[in-house]
XYZ file of C-alpha atoms in Angstrom:
697
model
C 167.352 89.907 10.270
C 165.896 86.389 9.958
C 168.335 83.641 8.939
C 167.254 80.158 7.777
C 168.087 78.594 11.137
C 165.825 81.103 12.907
C 162.918 81.072 10.429
C 159.448 79.841 11.442
C 160.399 78.698 14.941
C 157.619 77.251 17.058
C 154.565 75.429 15.686
C 153.282 76.080 12.159
C 150.107 74.280 11.062
C 150.452 72.631 7.654
C 148.387 70.204 5.559
C 150.593 67.392 6.893
C 150.110 68.346 10.551
C 151.928 70.668 12.895
C 155.578 71.452 12.205
C 157.649 72.311 15.282
C 161.044 73.990 14.983
C 163.300 74.694 17.990
C 166.797 76.167 17.971
C 169.578 74.670 20.125
C 173.268 74.739 19.312
C 174.495 72.331 21.987
C 171.660 69.776 22.219
C 172.537 66.221 21.240
C 168.933 64.963 21.217
C 165.505 66.543 21.375
C 162.079 64.906 21.763
C 158.595 66.265 21.327
C 156.627 65.194 24.418
C 152.863 64.937 23.946
C 150.292 65.063 26.743
C 146.750 63.819 27.162
C 145.089 65.764 29.949
C 147.731 66.250 32.615
C 149.797 63.161 31.842
C 152.545 62.389 29.352
C 151.196 60.247 26.551
C 154.270 59.549 24.420
C 157.236 61.279 22.823
C 158.623 61.572 19.301
C 162.240 62.228 18.313
C 163.014 65.463 16.505
C 165.570 65.702 13.704
C 168.487 68.084 13.625
C 169.215 70.366 10.668
C 172.097 72.712 11.360
C 171.299 74.144 14.782
C 167.539 73.747 14.447
C 165.541 70.706 15.567
C 162.363 69.903 13.666
C 159.408 67.533 13.502
C 156.155 67.458 11.523
C 153.358 65.286 12.878
C 149.575 65.080 12.801
C 149.714 64.822 16.591
C 150.470 68.543 16.744
C 146.896 69.636 16.238
C 145.030 72.551 17.841
C 144.423 71.940 21.522
C 147.279 69.436 21.882
C 149.520 69.967 24.915
C 153.224 69.478 24.305
C 156.672 70.158 25.712
C 160.338 69.447 24.902
C 162.808 66.992 26.373
C 166.368 67.923 25.505
C 169.647 66.122 26.120
C 173.138 67.460 25.717
C 176.650 67.595 27.114
C 177.520 68.047 30.763
C 179.719 70.875 31.945
C 179.665 74.068 33.989
C 177.778 76.064 31.370
C 175.161 73.427 30.505
C 171.960 72.479 32.313
C 170.537 69.748 30.074
C 168.259 67.305 31.907
C 166.701 64.468 29.897
C 164.305 63.726 32.770
C 162.682 67.176 32.742
C 160.617 68.967 30.109
C 160.946 72.535 28.856
C 158.571 74.956 27.177
C 158.704 75.807 23.498
C 160.025 79.429 23.503
C 157.555 80.264 20.702
C 154.498 78.743 22.422
C 151.253 80.586 21.582
C 149.563 79.370 24.757
C 150.930 78.129 28.094
C 149.173 75.995 30.725
C 150.053 74.616 34.148
C 149.161 70.912 34.385
C 150.752 70.617 37.817
C 149.660 72.374 40.997
C 149.963 75.945 42.232
C 152.810 74.963 44.564
C 154.544 72.644 42.072
C 153.726 73.839 38.576
C 154.461 71.899 35.425
C 154.237 74.070 32.358
C 153.283 72.861 28.893
C 152.584 74.603 25.609
C 149.321 74.235 23.694
C 148.917 74.246 19.926
C 146.680 77.159 18.890
C 144.532 77.120 15.746
C 144.876 79.828 13.129
C 142.008 82.203 13.873
C 141.206 85.221 11.719
C 139.936 88.106 13.835
C 137.632 90.808 12.475
C 139.353 94.106 13.226
C 136.592 96.080 11.536
C 137.201 99.308 9.684
C 138.703 101.288 12.561
C 142.370 102.103 11.926
C 145.022 102.274 14.607
C 144.958 105.664 16.368
C 148.678 106.208 15.573
C 148.795 109.149 17.984
C 151.937 111.212 17.338
C 154.394 110.910 20.202
C 154.202 114.640 20.897
C 150.448 114.299 21.559
C 150.626 111.107 23.638
C 149.459 110.921 27.252
C 150.168 107.471 28.708
C 148.154 105.853 31.511
C 149.887 102.889 33.197
C 147.545 100.251 34.618
C 147.263 96.628 35.736
C 144.705 94.571 33.793
C 143.459 92.625 36.798
C 143.769 95.318 39.447
C 142.099 98.066 37.448
C 138.600 96.548 37.334
C 138.679 93.915 40.086
C 136.696 96.256 42.373
C 134.750 98.081 39.649
C 131.126 97.395 40.589
C 129.896 98.757 37.257
C 131.693 95.918 35.444
C 129.724 92.643 35.349
C 131.183 90.407 38.038
C 132.380 87.617 35.695
C 134.396 90.196 33.725
C 136.071 92.041 36.584
C 139.854 91.828 36.407
C 139.826 90.597 32.795
C 140.666 91.809 29.311
C 136.933 92.087 28.634
C 136.413 94.020 31.855
C 139.094 96.514 30.882
C 137.188 97.163 27.646
C 134.037 98.090 29.597
C 132.381 101.232 28.225
C 132.588 103.066 31.559
C 136.315 102.343 31.835
C 136.785 103.688 28.321
C 134.606 106.713 29.160
C 136.719 107.541 32.219
C 139.946 107.386 30.246
C 138.528 109.481 27.415
C 137.017 111.967 29.836
C 140.354 112.276 31.600
C 142.178 113.032 28.358
C 144.723 110.211 28.086
C 145.590 108.779 24.667
C 147.111 105.385 25.518
C 147.003 102.706 28.182
C 150.233 100.960 29.117
C 149.476 97.476 30.471
C 151.712 95.815 33.030
C 152.926 92.436 31.677
C 150.295 90.404 29.847
C 152.649 87.887 28.267
C 152.191 84.568 30.080
C 154.029 84.557 33.410
C 154.393 82.392 36.501
C 155.059 82.697 40.216
C 158.599 82.435 41.553
C 159.632 79.694 43.968
C 159.890 81.937 47.017
C 156.407 83.333 46.403
C 154.880 79.875 46.013
C 156.457 78.854 49.322
C 154.814 81.865 50.989
C 151.503 81.211 49.195
C 151.833 84.569 47.434
C 151.688 85.388 43.746
C 153.593 87.534 41.288
C 150.912 90.202 40.911
C 152.869 92.479 38.592
C 153.854 89.713 36.158
C 157.568 90.341 35.580
C 158.419 86.638 35.286
C 157.826 85.619 31.694
C 156.978 82.070 30.604
C 155.710 82.695 27.086
C 156.777 85.563 24.869
C 153.984 84.837 22.359
C 151.185 83.824 24.741
C 148.588 86.084 26.382
C 148.358 85.572 30.145
C 145.375 83.229 30.394
C 144.208 84.117 33.958
C 143.386 87.652 32.740
C 140.783 86.242 30.358
C 137.202 85.702 31.489
C 136.204 82.281 32.772
C 134.065 81.769 29.670
C 137.022 82.430 27.384
C 139.307 80.151 29.390
C 136.771 77.348 29.187
C 136.451 77.880 25.424
C 140.192 77.507 24.867
C 143.292 79.404 23.748
C 141.675 80.845 20.634
C 138.901 82.414 22.731
C 141.456 83.929 25.101
C 143.278 85.493 22.165
C 139.980 86.793 20.736
C 139.093 88.419 24.058
C 142.451 90.184 24.109
C 142.044 91.323 20.501
C 138.497 92.528 21.160
C 139.864 94.616 24.036
C 142.423 96.193 21.708
C 139.795 96.786 19.026
C 137.511 98.502 21.568
C 140.309 100.801 22.650
C 141.112 101.629 19.036
C 137.474 102.420 18.321
C 137.664 104.930 21.172
C 140.844 106.458 19.728
C 143.031 104.994 22.481
C 146.287 103.097 21.949
C 147.444 99.979 23.797
C 151.088 99.701 24.885
C 152.501 96.547 26.471
C 155.087 96.362 29.227
C 157.323 93.544 27.946
C 159.972 91.552 29.798
C 162.705 90.209 27.520
C 165.580 90.703 29.968
C 165.027 87.563 32.086
C 162.690 84.565 32.277
C 160.870 82.338 34.760
C 163.908 80.021 34.873
C 164.957 82.157 37.859
C 168.351 81.298 39.430
C 170.909 78.512 39.068
C 169.229 76.235 41.604
C 165.628 76.729 40.454
C 163.720 74.152 38.388
C 164.143 74.521 34.645
C 161.189 75.908 32.747
C 162.240 77.536 29.507
C 165.681 78.265 28.015
C 167.733 76.502 30.695
C 166.805 73.046 29.453
C 167.098 73.973 25.756
C 170.533 75.608 25.662
C 171.564 77.399 28.840
C 174.995 78.278 27.430
C 173.521 80.339 24.596
C 170.264 81.809 25.851
C 171.569 83.152 29.182
C 174.457 85.371 30.218
C 177.036 83.323 32.094
C 180.034 84.178 34.213
C 183.458 82.591 33.838
C 182.420 79.870 36.298
C 179.484 78.882 34.111
C 176.945 80.213 36.571
C 174.297 82.735 35.588
C 175.416 86.349 35.297
C 172.524 88.295 36.778
C 172.284 91.962 35.744
C 168.504 92.074 36.291
C 168.192 91.201 39.973
C 165.824 88.387 38.997
C 168.239 85.432 38.961
C 169.116 85.304 35.257
C 169.692 87.587 32.276
C 168.781 86.715 28.700
C 171.823 86.842 26.410
C 170.834 89.292 23.698
C 174.346 89.259 22.248
C 173.247 86.012 20.589
C 171.482 86.357 17.190
C 168.888 83.692 18.045
C 167.797 85.679 21.097
C 167.683 88.895 19.091
C 165.478 87.153 16.547
C 163.141 85.857 19.239
C 162.616 89.378 20.597
C 161.924 90.793 17.122
C 159.578 87.909 16.266
C 157.674 88.390 19.508
C 157.300 92.146 18.992
C 156.078 91.663 15.429
C 153.589 89.044 16.591
C 152.022 91.263 19.263
C 152.001 94.287 16.980
C 150.532 92.528 13.942
C 148.478 89.661 15.360
C 147.164 91.375 18.495
C 147.132 94.940 17.208
C 149.093 96.532 20.056
C 150.535 99.969 19.401
C 153.791 100.023 21.320
C 156.081 98.482 23.887
C 157.730 99.519 27.135
C 160.865 97.397 27.670
C 161.542 96.360 31.253
C 165.219 96.755 32.301
C 166.109 97.658 28.736
C 169.900 98.088 29.170
C 170.095 94.299 29.557
C 168.939 94.046 25.940
C 171.783 96.326 24.862
C 174.638 94.419 26.515
C 177.285 92.689 24.382
C 179.045 89.364 24.861
C 181.153 90.978 27.612
C 177.953 92.166 29.345
C 178.705 95.811 28.574
C 175.973 98.193 27.406
C 176.191 99.835 23.971
C 173.566 102.198 22.581
C 174.355 100.937 19.051
C 173.694 97.313 20.050
C 172.232 95.367 17.073
C 169.021 94.522 18.933
C 168.327 98.098 20.056
C 168.923 99.308 16.511
C 166.802 96.521 15.004
C 163.833 97.258 17.271
C 163.874 100.948 16.317
C 164.429 100.375 12.587
C 162.344 97.261 11.839
C 159.893 98.269 9.071
C 157.211 96.003 10.532
C 157.409 97.982 13.779
C 157.679 101.379 12.109
C 154.478 102.759 13.642
C 155.002 101.223 17.097
C 155.981 103.312 20.104
C 159.274 102.084 21.567
C 159.939 102.968 25.216
C 162.834 101.898 27.456
C 163.080 101.508 31.170
C 166.680 102.714 30.890
C 168.292 100.955 33.842
C 169.147 97.509 35.156
C 171.228 96.431 38.171
C 174.408 95.444 36.330
C 177.621 97.449 36.037
C 176.922 100.612 34.070
C 173.214 99.889 34.336
C 171.896 103.471 34.581
C 171.533 104.613 30.964
C 168.866 107.333 31.046
C 169.329 109.460 27.940
C 171.654 106.963 26.280
C 169.328 104.987 24.006
C 169.422 105.342 20.222
C 167.235 107.428 17.965
C 163.732 106.000 17.727
C 163.527 105.163 21.426
C 161.811 107.093 24.206
C 162.783 106.485 27.829
C 161.315 106.601 31.298
C 162.994 109.674 32.780
C 163.821 108.901 36.403
C 165.858 112.104 36.688
C 162.691 114.047 35.871
C 160.791 112.099 38.543
C 163.397 112.845 41.195
C 163.666 116.538 40.376
C 159.921 117.080 40.502
C 159.541 115.102 43.737
C 162.375 116.957 45.428
C 161.033 120.387 44.511
C 157.387 119.844 45.509
C 157.698 117.207 48.255
C 160.950 116.380 50.038
C 162.243 119.950 49.969
C 159.314 120.915 52.212
C 160.418 118.285 54.726
C 163.877 119.880 54.698
C 162.363 123.332 55.161
C 160.329 122.207 58.169
C 163.429 120.791 59.849
C 165.989 123.478 59.017
C 163.895 126.476 58.019
C 165.428 126.428 54.542
C 164.604 124.639 51.302
C 167.164 122.335 49.750
C 167.334 123.733 46.224
C 166.167 126.449 43.883
C 164.157 126.328 40.678
C 166.972 125.566 38.226
C 166.593 121.790 38.029
C 162.813 121.990 37.980
C 162.982 124.509 35.126
C 165.124 122.099 33.097
C 162.562 119.353 33.714
C 159.688 121.618 32.673
C 161.544 122.517 29.471
C 161.975 118.885 28.354
C 165.209 117.670 30.029
C 167.604 118.859 27.326
C 170.423 118.174 29.797
C 169.689 114.458 29.453
C 168.535 113.895 25.848
C 170.380 114.767 22.643
C 168.992 117.446 20.345
C 168.393 114.880 17.575
C 165.982 113.016 19.851
C 164.184 116.012 21.329
C 161.733 116.265 24.246
C 159.585 113.325 23.062
C 162.443 111.018 24.031
C 161.532 111.781 27.652
C 158.663 109.839 29.201
C 157.941 112.120 32.149
C 156.506 110.543 35.260
C 156.201 111.270 38.967
C 154.952 107.821 39.971
C 154.782 104.369 38.385
C 153.635 100.908 39.437
C 157.023 100.513 41.129
C 157.076 102.875 44.121
C 154.658 105.042 46.056
C 151.353 106.107 44.572
C 151.054 109.885 44.338
C 148.825 109.968 47.422
C 151.330 107.886 49.381
C 154.192 110.071 48.159
C 152.703 112.945 50.188
C 151.441 110.769 53.083
C 154.415 108.658 54.162
C 157.993 109.435 55.114
C 159.075 105.805 54.818
C 157.939 102.644 53.067
C 155.649 100.185 54.872
C 156.320 96.857 53.123
C 156.107 94.201 55.834
C 153.166 92.483 54.113
C 155.509 91.541 51.268
C 157.218 88.994 53.510
C 160.758 90.327 53.030
C 161.153 91.982 56.468
C 160.977 95.431 54.904
C 164.161 94.917 52.890
C 162.425 95.254 49.524
C 161.434 98.474 47.797
C 163.394 101.684 47.417
C 164.448 103.732 50.437
C 165.088 106.794 48.254
C 161.559 108.043 47.639
C 161.810 111.841 48.126
C 158.512 111.573 49.981
C 157.081 113.579 52.900
C 153.996 113.028 55.048
C 153.433 116.752 55.749
C 153.084 116.157 59.472
C 151.442 112.764 60.034
C 152.405 109.302 58.842
C 149.555 107.841 56.821
C 145.887 108.594 57.302
C 144.957 111.661 59.307
C 142.004 113.950 59.927
C 144.199 116.993 60.479
C 142.831 119.597 58.065
C 146.076 121.530 57.598
C 147.975 118.353 56.711
C 145.274 117.277 54.265
C 145.294 120.746 52.690
C 149.076 120.656 52.187
C 148.862 117.173 50.692
C 146.191 118.257 48.225
C 148.306 121.222 47.172
C 151.383 119.036 46.718
C 149.494 116.536 44.545
C 148.046 119.286 42.358
C 151.488 120.849 41.926
C 152.940 117.459 40.997
C 150.225 116.905 38.411
C 150.552 120.469 37.139
C 154.270 120.078 36.576
C 153.861 116.675 34.929
C 151.142 117.728 32.517
C 152.637 121.020 31.329
C 156.219 119.779 30.952
C 157.685 119.243 27.496
C 157.964 115.531 26.849
C 155.456 112.677 27.076
C 153.542 112.484 30.384
C 152.707 109.165 32.048
C 150.041 108.906 34.750
C 149.768 105.913 37.078
C 146.255 104.453 37.326
C 144.315 105.777 40.289
C 146.600 108.711 41.046
C 143.950 110.977 39.572
C 141.558 110.074 42.393
C 143.920 109.461 45.311
C 144.615 105.712 45.261
C 146.678 104.521 48.223
C 148.717 101.371 48.911
C 149.022 102.258 52.609
C 152.661 103.168 52.200
C 153.726 99.951 50.445
C 156.112 101.014 47.681
C 156.713 97.537 46.238
C 153.435 95.552 46.278
C 154.575 93.202 43.511
C 153.133 90.205 45.361
C 149.957 91.806 46.726
C 147.099 90.592 44.545
C 144.439 92.016 46.843
C 142.613 95.231 47.726
C 145.885 96.883 48.743
C 146.890 97.010 45.065
C 143.527 96.971 43.312
C 141.974 100.246 42.188
C 139.013 101.461 44.257
C 136.315 103.236 42.246
C 134.292 104.634 45.174
C 135.255 108.280 44.780
C 134.584 111.019 47.304
C 134.223 114.723 46.557
C 137.960 115.399 46.926
C 138.704 112.613 44.427
C 136.326 114.215 41.949
C 137.994 117.578 42.458
C 141.372 116.004 41.724
C 140.019 114.338 38.592
C 138.718 117.705 37.435
C 142.181 119.235 37.893
C 143.769 116.487 35.775
C 141.048 116.799 33.126
C 141.543 120.549 32.883
C 145.328 120.246 32.690
C 145.100 117.666 29.914
C 142.567 119.830 28.075
C 144.998 122.746 28.252
C 147.802 120.479 27.051
C 145.730 119.239 24.111
C 144.661 122.742 23.084
C 148.110 124.345 23.270
C 150.846 122.920 21.021
C 153.343 125.121 22.877
C 153.295 122.474 25.639
C 154.075 119.672 23.152
C 157.284 120.537 21.253
C 159.176 117.876 19.316
C 162.476 119.784 19.200
C 164.536 121.728 21.709
C 164.918 125.485 21.260
C 168.155 126.849 22.684
C 167.573 130.368 21.406
C 164.741 132.847 20.984
C 163.746 132.283 17.368
C 160.178 131.066 17.008
C 159.554 127.670 15.402
C 156.579 125.436 14.752
C 158.368 122.413 16.252
C 160.006 123.893 19.334
C 158.998 126.107 22.222
C 160.755 129.373 22.981
C 161.007 129.967 26.720
C 161.562 133.341 28.354
C 162.152 133.242 32.094
C 161.309 135.891 34.690
C 161.591 136.226 38.436
C 158.567 136.775 40.651
C 158.616 140.502 39.938
C 158.549 140.059 36.175
C 162.207 140.853 35.586
C 164.551 138.707 33.501
C 165.800 135.865 35.648
C 169.429 136.563 36.658
C 171.881 133.691 36.291
C 172.809 133.457 39.974
C 169.217 132.867 41.070
C 168.701 129.615 39.212
C 170.295 127.350 41.786
C 169.875 129.461 44.894
C 167.626 127.774 47.503
C 166.393 131.266 48.309
C 164.770 131.486 44.873
C 161.789 129.176 44.647
C 159.520 131.365 42.526
C 159.710 131.789 38.780
C 157.466 132.556 35.822
C 158.057 131.824 32.186
C 156.489 132.692 28.868
C 156.283 129.730 26.473
C 155.827 130.616 22.780
C 155.451 128.549 19.605
C 154.883 129.696 16.047
C 151.705 128.385 14.416
C 150.241 128.904 10.964
C 147.624 131.228 12.452
C 149.984 133.168 14.740
C 151.728 132.395 17.999
C 150.577 130.051 20.763
C 151.632 131.461 24.123
C 151.172 130.516 27.752
C 152.483 132.115 30.920
C 153.271 129.689 33.748
C 153.843 130.761 37.368
C 155.678 128.519 39.845
C 155.678 129.476 43.528
C 157.572 126.885 45.559
C 157.234 128.035 49.182
C 154.443 127.956 51.759
C 154.176 131.686 52.310
C 152.202 133.913 49.938
C 154.354 136.288 47.905
C 153.955 139.268 45.581
C 154.178 138.538 41.863
C 154.185 140.994 38.989
C 153.240 139.604 35.610
C 155.755 140.265 32.816
C 155.139 143.490 30.924
C 155.823 142.413 27.344
C 155.108 144.529 24.311
C 152.252 143.151 22.215
C 150.491 141.321 25.061
C 147.116 142.779 26.041
C 146.110 140.494 28.914
C 146.605 137.183 30.664
C 143.618 134.909 31.225
C 143.847 132.376 34.041
C 143.380 128.801 32.781
C 144.419 126.796 35.846
C 145.428 127.436 39.456
C 146.605 124.642 41.750
C 145.538 126.632 44.825
C 141.871 126.321 43.831
C 140.045 123.252 45.152
C 137.240 123.272 42.600
C 138.434 124.282 39.137
C 134.815 124.564 37.991
C 134.709 127.899 39.856
C 138.050 129.057 38.479
C 136.840 131.622 35.981
C 134.537 133.365 38.452
C 137.597 134.537 40.371
C 138.192 138.278 40.210
C 141.801 137.578 39.238
C 140.875 135.431 36.230
C 141.856 138.294 33.884
C 145.132 140.113 34.513
C 147.157 142.710 32.619
C 150.891 142.899 31.914
C 152.717 144.443 34.849
C 149.842 143.745 37.234
C 150.790 142.974 40.830
C 149.114 140.169 42.763
C 149.627 137.979 45.781
C 150.136 134.304 44.987
C 149.504 131.756 47.723
C 151.957 128.959 48.119
C 153.012 126.448 47.230
C 151.179 126.694 43.934
C 151.260 126.952 40.152
C 149.230 128.930 37.641
C 148.777 128.738 33.886
C 147.648 131.804 31.928
C 146.638 132.106 28.296
C 147.896 135.161 26.438
C 145.747 137.584 24.431
C 147.727 139.802 22.084
C 146.989 143.353 21.119
C 145.432 143.699 17.684
C 147.927 144.797 15.034
C 146.350 146.120 11.821
C 143.491 143.689 12.115
C 145.670 140.694 12.918
C 146.379 139.031 16.220
C 149.648 137.782 17.572
C 152.992 139.279 16.620
C 155.282 136.956 14.703
C 158.202 137.099 17.109
C 159.087 137.975 20.654
C 160.165 141.594 21.158
């Protein structure tokens, strides 16, 4: 993909000094501005070759601060300002030499530094086996008393052995880090003395966010910051865990038309950003600007940045914020065969990287769930909404009207891998299943609040989604009412149960496994405080919830039938797909009319997958109403018994197998309390010394 004009952009250290290359089609002059401390020292003119500006000088040595001053034509589409400096888009380190309220950003030359990755290979966890855990680097350990105080909220703190032990004990396979590419605070936040806690405001696509490094590393310089990040990745790899980055290539910290220039605006606004006919920024991101990925130079920058983080920093995958923006053409229309989307998925240097889209932006035609090309997985918001409606908001409807809103049909499709949304060639692993994410309610708040409570954000409650499918089960927020707390616990366990047995790739939000709350704030993007930080002081109910998640992930890991890579639309057994046979509560084949009837909220299904040693089978029961109901387990030829593996109605799963109902037989009747789920393992009758028939009867 690289063309000569786009090759080796940024600073390259040579025997003659640092060589800086910057691309700008419309610039008429470009200077390298050098700084000593926080003040400009002098500037040097750069020479133009084609559309690339270049200079080689001994002044560009490691540790040197520098920026760009660019001049060019006037006009509606241009924003050149020869009195203001801009950042090098390929800067390896970014610093603020101004103040918190009035920042002035400069790049810093970083020395080549060979890192010892040891002998541990990348985990390279197959997508079908992945369990993703989304977390915030700073917020995850800021309150962790077991982490040495100087390391709390840092890359080094995240690599703490007890953090790693918790993640391993839980059963996740990868952490997904909210943005760690260098970012800044927007104007309106600085005016309110708030910060961009989440980090979706990129300054440097090649630079680790320095404030997440320990104070010792920051004092030692950019190379030490990079080493701390790499050591974090190495520690995760040694534990068999992958590191995925949430990356923001759809917009930059240049913000809106009237904001100060920081990055692309002063280099070549007309090329790097999407513009309307009036020359003003065309914003399809909701963040003031949209990067113009119809331009080859922008496509190259994204690919170069991904390769750099994958190869230099060892990261294992990427989640692309507002990814449809990357797939928009010169007319701002989305196309799944966009050159950049195809290049990301097919680049041989990214062949073993996980590629995940947030498949929506705020532009026309911005909702594209299920419409990314082969090689991409996607956050599945339709899955999220279906699961929330079934287990949460439908119970609010039932309390008001006496009737639930919907039947089991849409939930069943979600459990089976969302084949209604993703093409057969992509399969269930294209679906990143989630119930919560950083953006929105935590799982505890989802069952504790009817409405968002966002006044602390300083936007008069106008920010954050109003469409949460949440329900407080009787009281808004904290309560001591035992019945309400019981119903909330059940709802959370049913949400986790659905998430962790569904076909697809599950994603857990940090802290949901032990009941983290944000007090009803569903958009705490500017709350860098205890409201957003993870609290590690667990009570007994938190430990019980952790044990449920651990058990569910253990079941998922031990049963390939829960992790198919292909869809199965028939009944033939396969080693890549799961055959599903559906039954009503009484063990009879599910009639067609019942699927979408709100009167039918109970279903059971037998999931089967062919293995080399036989057939892996699980029976899953879903009971979606409050009242207990009679169930009769399916009477299927060849099955000797069902052994209970998990029951959401049980508080302490450590006592699960002492229950008298832990072993059940085909056709057995039982009362199932509600709302709840159960997972049973299947033991087959012995057939001439072998176990497990080869196919369903």
